[in-house]
Amino acid sequence: MRERLDESIYWDPRHYEAHNAALTERDLPFLLRRAAEYGGPILELACGAGRLSVPLAAAGYQVVGLDLTTSLLEYSAERAREEGVAERLELIEADVRRFDLGRLFPLIVYPFNAVTHLHDYRDVLACLRRVRAHLAPEGRFLLDLLNPKITDFARDPAEVHREHSYPDPDGAGEVVVWESSRYDRATQLNHITWSYDIGDRRGVFERKLTMRQFYPQELRALLDCAGLAVERLWGDYDDSPFTAESPKQLALCTANRR
Ligand SMILES: C[S@@+](CC[C@H](N)C(=O)[O-])C[C@H]1O[C@@H](n2cnc3c(N)ncnc32)[C@H](O)[C@@H]1O
């Protein structure tokens, strides 16, 4: 079954890349350290525009990238060809809740909060069970998530704040992204709107993103239900341990042996 993702932030991979360039300087080295520890082939869930899978392939790992957005997979494939790593990057159009690749992986990664696209806990469980089914014996699963900060969700939906800025990929000056959000405490969904100024043009695009929040104990319970256990938990990409103040939950999981 082909599925469309109801998120508009992925409309242009070049903007997506430019928006996240500073992040790549932080999360890619973190992933490369895990790859050095556990080896490949590496399965990247929700690989998007290849922001991480292409450099992982360039570092010499065999990578399988899975995503359901055709345009992003096409962009990844082109990038892999341009960088001469196409033979090390296999791209698969599939849904993280239903994939069946018929092989096992020593390392499965699900970077950059992508699991927050799964809004219902049953979808999360379906995905984690697919992960469990694809883990090699002694394999590891790395899940990268925000550590939800309650004060971020207490914002007035009418309040707009500057989220980020980056150089326009078409050379039209600085892109400034303004964010407003509405958090629903019943569903744990944060409904985010980004408005883009480009150079001196205001509100050139408006994009929507809905991120489900995962609280630390809830995350462990979901992993446990899917047969996965947290072996190591970091709080940021510098390998610092997880604390109440950590911006991230970076959970390295094994198959649960109980
Ligand atoms: C935050 S991006 C992450 C992309 C990439 N991993 C990165 O770090 O730049 C989220 C990605 O999740 C993909 N996605 C969302 N729901 C999905 C699903 N159910 N199955 C497969 N991919 C999904 C989107 O197409 C998008 O490429």
JSON list of C-alpha atoms in Angstrom, two decimals, residues 64-184:
[
{"chain": "A", "resi": 64, "resn": "VAL", "atom": "CA", "xyz": [19.85, 0.57, 3.59]},
{"chain": "A", "resi": 65, "resn": "GLY", "atom": "CA", "xyz": [17.67, 3.69, 3.75]},
{"chain": "A", "resi": 66, "resn": "LEU", "atom": "CA", "xyz": [13.92, 3.27, 4.14]},
{"chain": "A", "resi": 67, "resn": "ASP", "atom": "CA", "xyz": [11.35, 6.05, 3.75]},
{"chain": "A", "resi": 68, "resn": "LEU", "atom": "CA", "xyz": [7.87, 6.53, 2.32]},
{"chain": "A", "resi": 69, "resn": "THR", "atom": "CA", "xyz": [8.42, 9.90, 0.63]},
{"chain": "A", "resi": 70, "resn": "THR", "atom": "CA", "xyz": [9.32, 9.19, -3.02]},
{"chain": "A", "resi": 71, "resn": "SER", "atom": "CA", "xyz": [10.74, 12.66, -3.76]},
{"chain": "A", "resi": 72, "resn": "LEU", "atom": "CA", "xyz": [13.16, 12.44, -0.81]},
{"chain": "A", "resi": 73, "resn": "LEU", "atom": "CA", "xyz": [14.32, 8.95, -1.84]},
{"chain": "A", "resi": 74, "resn": "GLU", "atom": "CA", "xyz": [14.93, 10.22, -5.39]},
{"chain": "A", "resi": 75, "resn": "TYR", "atom": "CA", "xyz": [16.96, 13.11, -4.03]},
{"chain": "A", "resi": 76, "resn": "SER", "atom": "CA", "xyz": [19.00, 10.68, -1.85]},
{"chain": "A", "resi": 77, "resn": "ALA", "atom": "CA", "xyz": [19.68, 8.43, -4.85]},
{"chain": "A", "resi": 78, "resn": "GLU", "atom": "CA", "xyz": [20.89, 11.36, -6.93]},
{"chain": "A", "resi": 79, "resn": "ARG", "atom": "CA", "xyz": [23.10, 12.59, -4.11]},
{"chain": "A", "resi": 80, "resn": "ALA", "atom": "CA", "xyz": [24.56, 9.11, -3.62]},
{"chain": "A", "resi": 81, "resn": "ARG", "atom": "CA", "xyz": [25.35, 8.92, -7.36]},
{"chain": "A", "resi": 82, "resn": "GLU", "atom": "CA", "xyz": [26.97, 12.37, -7.32]},
{"chain": "A", "resi": 83, "resn": "GLU", "atom": "CA", "xyz": [29.11, 11.40, -4.33]},
{"chain": "A", "resi": 84, "resn": "GLY", "atom": "CA", "xyz": [30.08, 8.06, -5.89]},
{"chain": "A", "resi": 85, "resn": "VAL", "atom": "CA", "xyz": [28.55, 5.93, -3.12]},
{"chain": "A", "resi": 86, "resn": "ALA", "atom": "CA", "xyz": [25.43, 4.62, -4.89]},
{"chain": "A", "resi": 87, "resn": "GLU", "atom": "CA", "xyz": [26.65, 1.01, -4.69]},
{"chain": "A", "resi": 88, "resn": "ARG", "atom": "CA", "xyz": [26.76, 1.27, -0.89]},
{"chain": "A", "resi": 89, "resn": "LEU", "atom": "CA", "xyz": [23.31, 2.85, -0.44]},
{"chain": "A", "resi": 90, "resn": "GLU", "atom": "CA", "xyz": [20.19, 0.80, -1.09]},
{"chain": "A", "resi": 91, "resn": "LEU", "atom": "CA", "xyz": [16.98, 2.85, -0.94]},
{"chain": "A", "resi": 92, "resn": "ILE", "atom": "CA", "xyz": [13.62, 1.27, -0.17]},
{"chain": "A", "resi": 93, "resn": "GLU", "atom": "CA", "xyz": [10.22, 2.92, -0.35]},
{"chain": "A", "resi": 94, "resn": "ALA", "atom": "CA", "xyz": [8.31, 1.49, 2.59]},
{"chain": "A", "resi": 95, "resn": "ASP", "atom": "CA", "xyz": [6.41, 2.34, 5.73]},
{"chain": "A", "resi": 96, "resn": "VAL", "atom": "CA", "xyz": [8.28, 1.95, 9.03]},
{"chain": "A", "resi": 97, "resn": "ARG", "atom": "CA", "xyz": [5.18, 0.27, 10.51]},
{"chain": "A", "resi": 98, "resn": "ARG", "atom": "CA", "xyz": [5.05, -2.52, 7.94]},
{"chain": "A", "resi": 99, "resn": "PHE", "atom": "CA", "xyz": [8.46, -3.20, 6.39]},
{"chain": "A", "resi": 100, "resn": "ASP", "atom": "CA", "xyz": [9.77, -6.72, 5.85]},
{"chain": "A", "resi": 101, "resn": "LEU", "atom": "CA", "xyz": [13.23, -6.80, 4.28]},
{"chain": "A", "resi": 102, "resn": "GLY", "atom": "CA", "xyz": [13.96, -10.51, 4.83]},
{"chain": "A", "resi": 103, "resn": "ARG", "atom": "CA", "xyz": [17.36, -9.84, 6.43]},
{"chain": "A", "resi": 104, "resn": "LEU", "atom": "CA", "xyz": [18.85, -8.88, 9.78]},
{"chain": "A", "resi": 105, "resn": "PHE", "atom": "CA", "xyz": [21.00, -5.85, 10.70]},
{"chain": "A", "resi": 106, "resn": "PRO", "atom": "CA", "xyz": [23.68, -5.35, 13.38]},
{"chain": "A", "resi": 107, "resn": "LEU", "atom": "CA", "xyz": [22.67, -1.68, 13.59]},
{"chain": "A", "resi": 108, "resn": "ILE", "atom": "CA", "xyz": [19.28, -0.08, 12.98]},
{"chain": "A", "resi": 109, "resn": "VAL", "atom": "CA", "xyz": [19.02, 3.68, 13.45]},
{"chain": "A", "resi": 110, "resn": "TYR", "atom": "CA", "xyz": [15.97, 5.92, 13.63]},
{"chain": "A", "resi": 111, "resn": "PRO", "atom": "CA", "xyz": [17.48, 9.43, 13.78]},
{"chain": "A", "resi": 112, "resn": "PHE", "atom": "CA", "xyz": [16.31, 12.99, 14.23]},
{"chain": "A", "resi": 113, "resn": "ASN", "atom": "CA", "xyz": [12.97, 12.62, 16.05]},
{"chain": "A", "resi": 114, "resn": "ALA", "atom": "CA", "xyz": [11.46, 10.84, 13.03]},
{"chain": "A", "resi": 115, "resn": "VAL", "atom": "CA", "xyz": [9.45, 8.48, 15.25]},
{"chain": "A", "resi": 116, "resn": "THR", "atom": "CA", "xyz": [7.43, 11.56, 16.33]},
{"chain": "A", "resi": 117, "resn": "HIS", "atom": "CA", "xyz": [5.62, 11.19, 12.98]},
{"chain": "A", "resi": 118, "resn": "LEU", "atom": "CA", "xyz": [3.92, 8.12, 14.45]},
{"chain": "A", "resi": 119, "resn": "HIS", "atom": "CA", "xyz": [1.11, 9.69, 16.43]},
{"chain": "A", "resi": 120, "resn": "ASP", "atom": "CA", "xyz": [-0.79, 6.66, 17.72]},
{"chain": "A", "resi": 121, "resn": "TYR", "atom": "CA", "xyz": [0.92, 4.31, 20.20]},
{"chain": "A", "resi": 122, "resn": "ARG", "atom": "CA", "xyz": [-0.22, 1.33, 18.10]},
{"chain": "A", "resi": 123, "resn": "ASP", "atom": "CA", "xyz": [1.75, 2.69, 15.14]},
{"chain": "A", "resi": 124, "resn": "VAL", "atom": "CA", "xyz": [4.79, 3.13, 17.37]},
{"chain": "A", "resi": 125, "resn": "LEU", "atom": "CA", "xyz": [4.49, -0.44, 18.63]},
{"chain": "A", "resi": 126, "resn": "ALA", "atom": "CA", "xyz": [4.02, -1.79, 15.09]},
{"chain": "A", "resi": 127, "resn": "CYS", "atom": "CA", "xyz": [7.22, -0.03, 14.03]},
{"chain": "A", "resi": 128, "resn": "LEU", "atom": "CA", "xyz": [9.25, -1.13, 17.08]},
{"chain": "A", "resi": 129, "resn": "ARG", "atom": "CA", "xyz": [8.14, -4.74, 16.51]},
{"chain": "A", "resi": 130, "resn": "ARG", "atom": "CA", "xyz": [9.38, -4.52, 12.91]},
{"chain": "A", "resi": 131, "resn": "VAL", "atom": "CA", "xyz": [12.68, -3.21, 14.27]},
{"chain": "A", "resi": 132, "resn": "ARG", "atom": "CA", "xyz": [12.89, -6.13, 16.71]},
{"chain": "A", "resi": 133, "resn": "ALA", "atom": "CA", "xyz": [12.22, -8.57, 13.85]},
{"chain": "A", "resi": 134, "resn": "HIS", "atom": "CA", "xyz": [15.12, -7.10, 11.81]},
{"chain": "A", "resi": 135, "resn": "LEU", "atom": "CA", "xyz": [17.75, -7.01, 14.60]},
{"chain": "A", "resi": 136, "resn": "ALA", "atom": "CA", "xyz": [20.63, -9.44, 14.21]},
{"chain": "A", "resi": 137, "resn": "PRO", "atom": "CA", "xyz": [21.63, -11.45, 17.30]},
{"chain": "A", "resi": 138, "resn": "GLU", "atom": "CA", "xyz": [23.66, -8.92, 19.38]},
{"chain": "A", "resi": 139, "resn": "GLY", "atom": "CA", "xyz": [22.28, -6.18, 17.10]},
{"chain": "A", "resi": 140, "resn": "ARG", "atom": "CA", "xyz": [21.57, -2.65, 18.34]},
{"chain": "A", "resi": 141, "resn": "PHE", "atom": "CA", "xyz": [18.76, -0.19, 17.68]},
{"chain": "A", "resi": 142, "resn": "LEU", "atom": "CA", "xyz": [19.43, 3.51, 18.12]},
{"chain": "A", "resi": 143, "resn": "LEU", "atom": "CA", "xyz": [16.43, 5.76, 18.66]},
{"chain": "A", "resi": 144, "resn": "ASP", "atom": "CA", "xyz": [16.96, 9.53, 18.61]},
{"chain": "A", "resi": 145, "resn": "LEU", "atom": "CA", "xyz": [14.27, 11.65, 20.24]},
{"chain": "A", "resi": 146, "resn": "LEU", "atom": "CA", "xyz": [13.73, 14.96, 22.01]},
{"chain": "A", "resi": 147, "resn": "ASN", "atom": "CA", "xyz": [13.43, 14.97, 25.79]},
{"chain": "A", "resi": 148, "resn": "PRO", "atom": "CA", "xyz": [10.13, 16.85, 26.06]},
{"chain": "A", "resi": 149, "resn": "LYS", "atom": "CA", "xyz": [10.40, 20.05, 28.09]},
{"chain": "A", "resi": 150, "resn": "ILE", "atom": "CA", "xyz": [7.07, 20.96, 29.66]},
{"chain": "A", "resi": 151, "resn": "THR", "atom": "CA", "xyz": [7.69, 24.73, 29.48]},
{"chain": "A", "resi": 152, "resn": "ASP", "atom": "CA", "xyz": [8.07, 24.51, 25.67]},
{"chain": "A", "resi": 153, "resn": "PHE", "atom": "CA", "xyz": [4.51, 23.23, 25.49]},
{"chain": "A", "resi": 154, "resn": "ALA", "atom": "CA", "xyz": [3.02, 25.97, 27.67]},
{"chain": "A", "resi": 155, "resn": "ARG", "atom": "CA", "xyz": [3.44, 28.56, 24.90]},
{"chain": "A", "resi": 156, "resn": "ASP", "atom": "CA", "xyz": [0.52, 30.68, 23.79]},
{"chain": "A", "resi": 157, "resn": "PRO", "atom": "CA", "xyz": [-0.35, 29.42, 20.26]},
{"chain": "A", "resi": 158, "resn": "ALA", "atom": "CA", "xyz": [-0.51, 33.08, 19.17]},
{"chain": "A", "resi": 159, "resn": "GLU", "atom": "CA", "xyz": [3.14, 33.61, 20.18]},
{"chain": "A", "resi": 160, "resn": "VAL", "atom": "CA", "xyz": [5.64, 33.51, 17.34]},
{"chain": "A", "resi": 161, "resn": "HIS", "atom": "CA", "xyz": [9.37, 33.03, 17.96]},
{"chain": "A", "resi": 162, "resn": "ARG", "atom": "CA", "xyz": [12.42, 32.82, 15.74]},
{"chain": "A", "resi": 163, "resn": "GLU", "atom": "CA", "xyz": [13.21, 29.13, 15.37]},
{"chain": "A", "resi": 164, "resn": "HIS", "atom": "CA", "xyz": [16.14, 29.07, 12.98]},
{"chain": "A", "resi": 165, "resn": "SER", "atom": "CA", "xyz": [17.88, 30.75, 10.08]},
{"chain": "A", "resi": 166, "resn": "TYR", "atom": "CA", "xyz": [19.99, 29.50, 7.18]},
{"chain": "A", "resi": 167, "resn": "PRO", "atom": "CA", "xyz": [21.29, 30.70, 3.80]},
{"chain": "A", "resi": 168, "resn": "ASP", "atom": "CA", "xyz": [18.72, 30.34, 1.00]},
{"chain": "A", "resi": 169, "resn": "PRO", "atom": "CA", "xyz": [19.77, 27.44, -1.30]},
{"chain": "A", "resi": 170, "resn": "ASP", "atom": "CA", "xyz": [18.86, 29.64, -4.32]},
{"chain": "A", "resi": 171, "resn": "GLY", "atom": "CA", "xyz": [21.06, 32.48, -3.07]},
{"chain": "A", "resi": 172, "resn": "ALA", "atom": "CA", "xyz": [18.16, 34.83, -2.23]},
{"chain": "A", "resi": 173, "resn": "GLY", "atom": "CA", "xyz": [19.65, 35.80, 1.15]},
{"chain": "A", "resi": 174, "resn": "GLU", "atom": "CA", "xyz": [18.93, 34.61, 4.67]},
{"chain": "A", "resi": 175, "resn": "VAL", "atom": "CA", "xyz": [15.94, 32.35, 5.32]},
{"chain": "A", "resi": 176, "resn": "VAL", "atom": "CA", "xyz": [14.40, 33.05, 8.75]},
{"chain": "A", "resi": 177, "resn": "VAL", "atom": "CA", "xyz": [11.97, 30.48, 10.12]},
{"chain": "A", "resi": 178, "resn": "TRP", "atom": "CA", "xyz": [9.32, 31.74, 12.58]},
{"chain": "A", "resi": 179, "resn": "GLU", "atom": "CA", "xyz": [7.56, 29.16, 14.73]},
{"chain": "A", "resi": 180, "resn": "SER", "atom": "CA", "xyz": [4.23, 29.01, 16.52]},
{"chain": "A", "resi": 181, "resn": "SER", "atom": "CA", "xyz": [2.85, 25.86, 18.15]},
{"chain": "A", "resi": 182, "resn": "ARG", "atom": "CA", "xyz": [-0.16, 24.39, 19.86]},
{"chain": "A", "resi": 183, "resn": "TYR", "atom": "CA", "xyz": [0.38, 21.44, 22.18]},
{"chain": "A", "resi": 184, "resn": "ASP", "atom": "CA", "xyz": [-2.50, 19.05, 22.88]}
]
